[in-house]
């Protein structure tokens, strides 16, 4: 549960990886060019072409070339801004924060995520149907969400576990005075089990 765009991140990693791979292979070939005459001659040809680049071009062609270069730079900059603005999300340190202005009450209230994690872990962990659990608080689209991952004991009914956890979460909502979205994952089987988890 993270706000980062995974698809965009993977594409960026693949592109950067390919560019670095090509640059690395090129650097190795240039360093060993003395033993590879074909690479050495190609490197000299490329150097001569780059040295004479732009000497006989007209002003219009030069302007068009610079337009393409600057346009490419703008596109790369916009993509970088999109990636940077989608970064973030992840775990949150605060679950509820209020300055009391909405209710006309002086003072502020702040509930840390560790308090909510401890409260849910204590309440759900005491259930006889639960073998183990993990509670995490995440930042999602400007709000807060809780993920509860439960591994029930062998023979425990997933429906009963769900109902018990829902009751605990309802008590938490009443205590906080705010309904928080909760993702409940019920893990099945032991390590290496191919059976899918249930998500509520």
mmCIF file of C-alpha atoms in Angstrom:
data_model
loop_
_atom_site.group_PDB
_atom_site.id
_atom_site.type_symbol
_atom_site.label_atom_id
_atom_site.label_comp_id
_atom_site.label_asym_id
_atom_site.label_seq_id
_atom_site.Cartn_x
_atom_site.Cartn_y
_atom_site.Cartn_z
ATOM 1 C CA UNK A 1 0.000 0.000 0.000
ATOM 2 C CA UNK A 2 1.973 2.866 -1.311
ATOM 3 C CA UNK A 3 0.997 5.949 -3.295
ATOM 4 C CA UNK A 4 3.842 5.515 -5.749
ATOM 5 C CA UNK A 5 2.797 4.556 -9.285
ATOM 6 C CA UNK A 6 4.317 1.097 -9.671
ATOM 7 C CA UNK A 7 3.991 0.866 -13.454
ATOM 8 C CA UNK A 8 5.681 4.211 -14.003
ATOM 9 C CA UNK A 9 8.409 3.309 -11.526
ATOM 10 C CA UNK A 10 9.125 0.013 -13.277
ATOM 11 C CA UNK A 11 9.275 1.654 -16.704
ATOM 12 C CA UNK A 12 11.672 4.290 -15.355
ATOM 13 C CA UNK A 13 13.864 1.584 -13.805
ATOM 14 C CA UNK A 14 13.972 -0.397 -17.059
ATOM 15 C CA UNK A 15 14.883 2.683 -19.118
ATOM 16 C CA UNK A 16 17.569 3.810 -16.672
ATOM 17 C CA UNK A 17 18.909 0.256 -16.462
ATOM 18 C CA UNK A 18 19.161 -0.048 -20.255
ATOM 19 C CA UNK A 19 20.889 3.328 -20.561
ATOM 20 C CA UNK A 20 23.410 2.409 -17.866
ATOM 21 C CA UNK A 21 23.959 -1.015 -19.447
ATOM 22 C CA UNK A 22 24.651 0.473 -22.882
ATOM 23 C CA UNK A 23 26.942 3.115 -21.344
ATOM 24 C CA UNK A 24 28.829 0.446 -19.414
ATOM 25 C CA UNK A 25 29.290 -1.780 -22.443
ATOM 26 C CA UNK A 26 30.413 1.238 -24.462
ATOM 27 C CA UNK A 27 32.937 2.224 -21.787
ATOM 28 C CA UNK A 28 34.348 -1.307 -21.690
ATOM 29 C CA UNK A 29 34.641 -1.457 -25.473
ATOM 30 C CA UNK A 30 36.357 1.953 -25.604
ATOM 31 C CA UNK A 31 38.826 0.930 -22.882
ATOM 32 C CA UNK A 32 39.677 -2.256 -24.754
ATOM 33 C CA UNK A 33 39.642 -0.575 -28.176
ATOM 34 C CA UNK A 34 43.370 -1.152 -28.634
ATOM 35 C CA UNK A 35 42.731 -4.894 -28.823
ATOM 36 C CA UNK A 36 39.631 -4.482 -30.994
ATOM 37 C CA UNK A 37 40.451 -2.691 -34.271
ATOM 38 C CA UNK A 38 36.805 -2.585 -35.372
ATOM 39 C CA UNK A 39 35.737 -0.709 -32.223
ATOM 40 C CA UNK A 40 38.748 1.614 -32.465
ATOM 41 C CA UNK A 41 37.939 2.554 -36.074
ATOM 42 C CA UNK A 42 34.262 3.065 -35.216
ATOM 43 C CA UNK A 43 35.224 5.282 -32.265
ATOM 44 C CA UNK A 44 37.474 7.405 -34.486
ATOM 45 C CA UNK A 45 34.717 7.730 -37.113
ATOM 46 C CA UNK A 46 32.174 8.759 -34.467
ATOM 47 C CA UNK A 47 34.615 11.276 -32.995
ATOM 48 C CA UNK A 48 35.276 12.827 -36.419
ATOM 49 C CA UNK A 49 31.519 13.054 -37.094
ATOM 50 C CA UNK A 50 30.887 14.713 -33.736
ATOM 51 C CA UNK A 51 33.781 17.119 -34.258
ATOM 52 C CA UNK A 52 32.288 18.368 -37.514
ATOM 53 C CA UNK A 53 28.704 18.390 -36.268
ATOM 54 C CA UNK A 54 26.894 21.653 -36.823
ATOM 55 C CA UNK A 55 29.690 23.472 -38.688
ATOM 56 C CA UNK A 56 27.864 23.709 -42.034
ATOM 57 C CA UNK A 57 24.237 23.823 -40.852
ATOM 58 C CA UNK A 58 21.918 26.697 -41.620
ATOM 59 C CA UNK A 59 20.315 28.843 -38.976
ATOM 60 C CA UNK A 60 16.865 27.261 -39.539
ATOM 61 C CA UNK A 61 18.251 23.722 -39.202
ATOM 62 C CA UNK A 62 20.126 24.708 -36.075
ATOM 63 C CA UNK A 63 16.984 26.268 -34.596
ATOM 64 C CA UNK A 64 14.969 23.141 -35.392
ATOM 65 C CA UNK A 65 17.601 20.922 -33.770
ATOM 66 C CA UNK A 66 17.679 23.025 -30.610
ATOM 67 C CA UNK A 67 13.862 22.976 -30.514
ATOM 68 C CA UNK A 68 13.926 19.175 -30.516
ATOM 69 C CA UNK A 69 16.607 19.092 -27.808
ATOM 70 C CA UNK A 70 14.743 21.553 -25.581
ATOM 71 C CA UNK A 71 11.430 19.773 -26.224
ATOM 72 C CA UNK A 72 12.971 16.482 -25.169
ATOM 73 C CA UNK A 73 14.337 18.155 -22.045
ATOM 74 C CA UNK A 74 10.896 19.521 -21.194
ATOM 75 C CA UNK A 75 9.311 16.080 -21.665
ATOM 76 C CA UNK A 76 11.936 14.481 -19.407
ATOM 77 C CA UNK A 77 11.396 17.252 -16.835
ATOM 78 C CA UNK A 78 7.615 16.761 -16.839
ATOM 79 C CA UNK A 79 8.042 13.002 -16.416
ATOM 80 C CA UNK A 80 10.447 13.617 -13.524
ATOM 81 C CA UNK A 81 7.927 15.944 -11.859
ATOM 82 C CA UNK A 82 5.143 13.360 -12.301
ATOM 83 C CA UNK A 83 7.310 10.657 -10.729
ATOM 84 C CA UNK A 84 8.340 12.901 -7.831
ATOM 85 C CA UNK A 85 4.767 13.975 -7.103
ATOM 86 C CA UNK A 86 3.531 10.377 -7.046
ATOM 87 C CA UNK A 87 6.283 9.334 -4.660
ATOM 88 C CA UNK A 88 5.314 9.120 -1.062
ATOM 89 C CA UNK A 89 2.554 7.299 0.661
ATOM 90 C CA UNK A 90 3.727 4.416 2.707
ATOM 91 C CA UNK A 91 3.560 4.276 6.450
ATOM 92 C CA UNK A 92 2.040 7.101 8.416
ATOM 93 C CA UNK A 93 3.106 8.338 11.832
ATOM 94 C CA UNK A 94 -0.227 9.953 12.742
ATOM 95 C CA UNK A 95 -3.709 8.471 12.458
ATOM 96 C CA UNK A 96 -5.908 11.343 13.620
ATOM 97 C CA UNK A 97 -4.964 15.001 13.906
ATOM 98 C CA UNK A 98 -7.481 17.724 14.707
ATOM 99 C CA UNK A 99 -7.130 21.299 15.907
ATOM 100 C CA UNK A 100 -10.726 21.393 17.145
ATOM 101 C CA UNK A 101 -11.795 24.155 14.745
ATOM 102 C CA UNK A 102 -14.474 21.973 13.123
ATOM 103 C CA UNK A 103 -16.247 21.446 16.454
ATOM 104 C CA UNK A 104 -15.447 24.856 17.929
ATOM 105 C CA UNK A 105 -13.326 23.317 20.678
ATOM 106 C CA UNK A 106 -10.052 24.891 21.740
ATOM 107 C CA UNK A 107 -6.967 22.694 21.648
ATOM 108 C CA UNK A 108 -5.690 19.973 19.392
ATOM 109 C CA UNK A 109 -5.813 16.191 19.355
ATOM 110 C CA UNK A 110 -3.233 13.926 17.805
ATOM 111 C CA UNK A 111 -3.310 10.123 17.841
ATOM 112 C CA UNK A 112 -0.097 8.405 16.811
ATOM 113 C CA UNK A 113 -0.147 5.280 14.663
ATOM 114 C CA UNK A 114 1.787 3.324 17.289
ATOM 115 C CA UNK A 115 -1.107 3.784 19.740
ATOM 116 C CA UNK A 116 -3.586 2.414 17.196
ATOM 117 C CA UNK A 117 -1.256 -0.453 16.290
ATOM 118 C CA UNK A 118 -0.826 -1.366 19.957
ATOM 119 C CA UNK A 119 -4.568 -1.129 20.667
ATOM 120 C CA UNK A 120 -5.543 -3.311 17.693
ATOM 121 C CA UNK A 121 -2.720 -5.788 18.290
ATOM 122 C CA UNK A 122 -3.738 -6.193 21.929
ATOM 123 C CA UNK A 123 -7.459 -6.554 21.186
ATOM 124 C CA UNK A 124 -7.177 -8.821 18.131
ATOM 125 C CA UNK A 125 -4.193 -10.791 19.432
ATOM 126 C CA UNK A 126 -6.220 -11.948 22.446
ATOM 127 C CA UNK A 127 -8.815 -13.631 20.214
ATOM 128 C CA UNK A 128 -8.525 -17.432 20.469
ATOM 129 C CA UNK A 129 -8.924 -17.793 16.682
ATOM 130 C CA UNK A 130 -5.831 -15.674 15.905
ATOM 131 C CA UNK A 131 -2.379 -17.239 15.754
ATOM 132 C CA UNK A 132 -0.486 -14.111 14.700
ATOM 133 C CA UNK A 133 -1.152 -10.707 13.233
ATOM 134 C CA UNK A 134 0.475 -7.543 11.940
ATOM 135 C CA UNK A 135 -1.064 -4.061 12.042
ATOM 136 C CA UNK A 136 0.216 -1.187 9.877
ATOM 137 C CA UNK A 137 -1.051 2.346 9.255
ATOM 138 C CA UNK A 138 -0.595 3.833 5.779
ATOM 139 C CA UNK A 139 -1.054 7.190 4.088
ATOM 140 C CA UNK A 140 -3.446 6.750 1.151
ATOM 141 C CA UNK A 141 -4.649 9.670 -1.012
ATOM 142 C CA UNK A 142 -4.279 12.217 1.751
ATOM 143 C CA UNK A 143 -6.058 10.053 4.330
ATOM 144 C CA UNK A 144 -5.119 7.227 6.656
ATOM 145 C CA UNK A 145 -5.851 3.530 6.244
ATOM 146 C CA UNK A 146 -5.129 0.536 8.459
ATOM 147 C CA UNK A 147 -3.991 -2.854 7.228
ATOM 148 C CA UNK A 148 -4.591 -5.800 9.531
ATOM 149 C CA UNK A 149 -2.995 -9.077 8.454
ATOM 150 C CA UNK A 150 -4.255 -12.037 10.478
ATOM 151 C CA UNK A 151 -3.035 -15.616 10.434
ATOM 152 C CA UNK A 152 -5.800 -17.681 12.084
ATOM 153 C CA UNK A 153 -5.231 -20.852 14.036
ATOM 154 C CA UNK A 154 -5.793 -24.163 12.285
ATOM 155 C CA UNK A 155 -9.506 -24.892 12.045
ATOM 156 C CA UNK A 156 -10.615 -21.323 12.776
ATOM 157 C CA UNK A 157 -13.445 -20.010 10.620
ATOM 158 C CA UNK A 158 -12.462 -17.027 8.438
ATOM 159 C CA UNK A 159 -16.003 -15.656 8.821
ATOM 160 C CA UNK A 160 -15.742 -15.714 12.600
ATOM 161 C CA UNK A 161 -12.302 -14.058 12.481
ATOM 162 C CA UNK A 162 -13.711 -11.367 10.181
ATOM 163 C CA UNK A 163 -16.659 -10.688 12.463
ATOM 164 C CA UNK A 164 -14.449 -10.457 15.563
ATOM 165 C CA UNK A 165 -12.008 -8.093 13.854
ATOM 166 C CA UNK A 166 -14.904 -5.947 12.547
ATOM 167 C CA UNK A 167 -16.200 -5.620 16.110
ATOM 168 C CA UNK A 168 -12.770 -4.512 17.353
ATOM 169 C CA UNK A 169 -12.446 -2.000 14.499
ATOM 170 C CA UNK A 170 -15.947 -0.636 15.247
ATOM 171 C CA UNK A 171 -14.873 -0.067 18.863
ATOM 172 C CA UNK A 172 -11.769 1.741 17.620
ATOM 173 C CA UNK A 173 -13.865 3.957 15.327
ATOM 174 C CA UNK A 174 -16.144 4.839 18.242
ATOM 175 C CA UNK A 175 -13.118 5.632 20.402
ATOM 176 C CA UNK A 176 -11.480 7.839 17.774
ATOM 177 C CA UNK A 177 -14.726 9.468 16.644
ATOM 178 C CA UNK A 178 -13.749 8.822 13.046
ATOM 179 C CA UNK A 179 -14.215 5.895 10.679
ATOM 180 C CA UNK A 180 -10.943 4.722 9.195
ATOM 181 C CA UNK A 181 -10.753 2.431 6.157
ATOM 182 C CA UNK A 182 -9.391 -0.969 7.155
ATOM 183 C CA UNK A 183 -7.953 -3.637 4.894
ATOM 184 C CA UNK A 184 -8.223 -7.054 6.515
ATOM 185 C CA UNK A 185 -6.055 -9.826 5.102
ATOM 186 C CA UNK A 186 -6.608 -13.342 6.360
ATOM 187 C CA UNK A 187 -3.554 -15.440 5.569
ATOM 188 C CA UNK A 188 -4.089 -19.098 4.840
ATOM 189 C CA UNK A 189 -1.873 -22.076 5.406
ATOM 190 C CA UNK A 190 1.755 -22.122 6.453
ATOM 191 C CA UNK A 191 4.845 -20.864 4.698
ATOM 192 C CA UNK A 192 4.935 -21.813 1.035
ATOM 193 C CA UNK A 193 1.199 -22.452 0.827
ATOM 194 C CA UNK A 194 -0.232 -21.820 -2.628
ATOM 195 C CA UNK A 195 -3.699 -21.000 -1.327
ATOM 196 C CA UNK A 196 -4.594 -17.318 -1.776
ATOM 197 C CA UNK A 197 -5.226 -14.989 1.149
ATOM 198 C CA UNK A 198 -8.671 -13.546 1.788
ATOM 199 C CA UNK A 199 -9.007 -9.784 1.668
ATOM 200 C CA UNK A 200 -11.967 -7.958 3.247
#
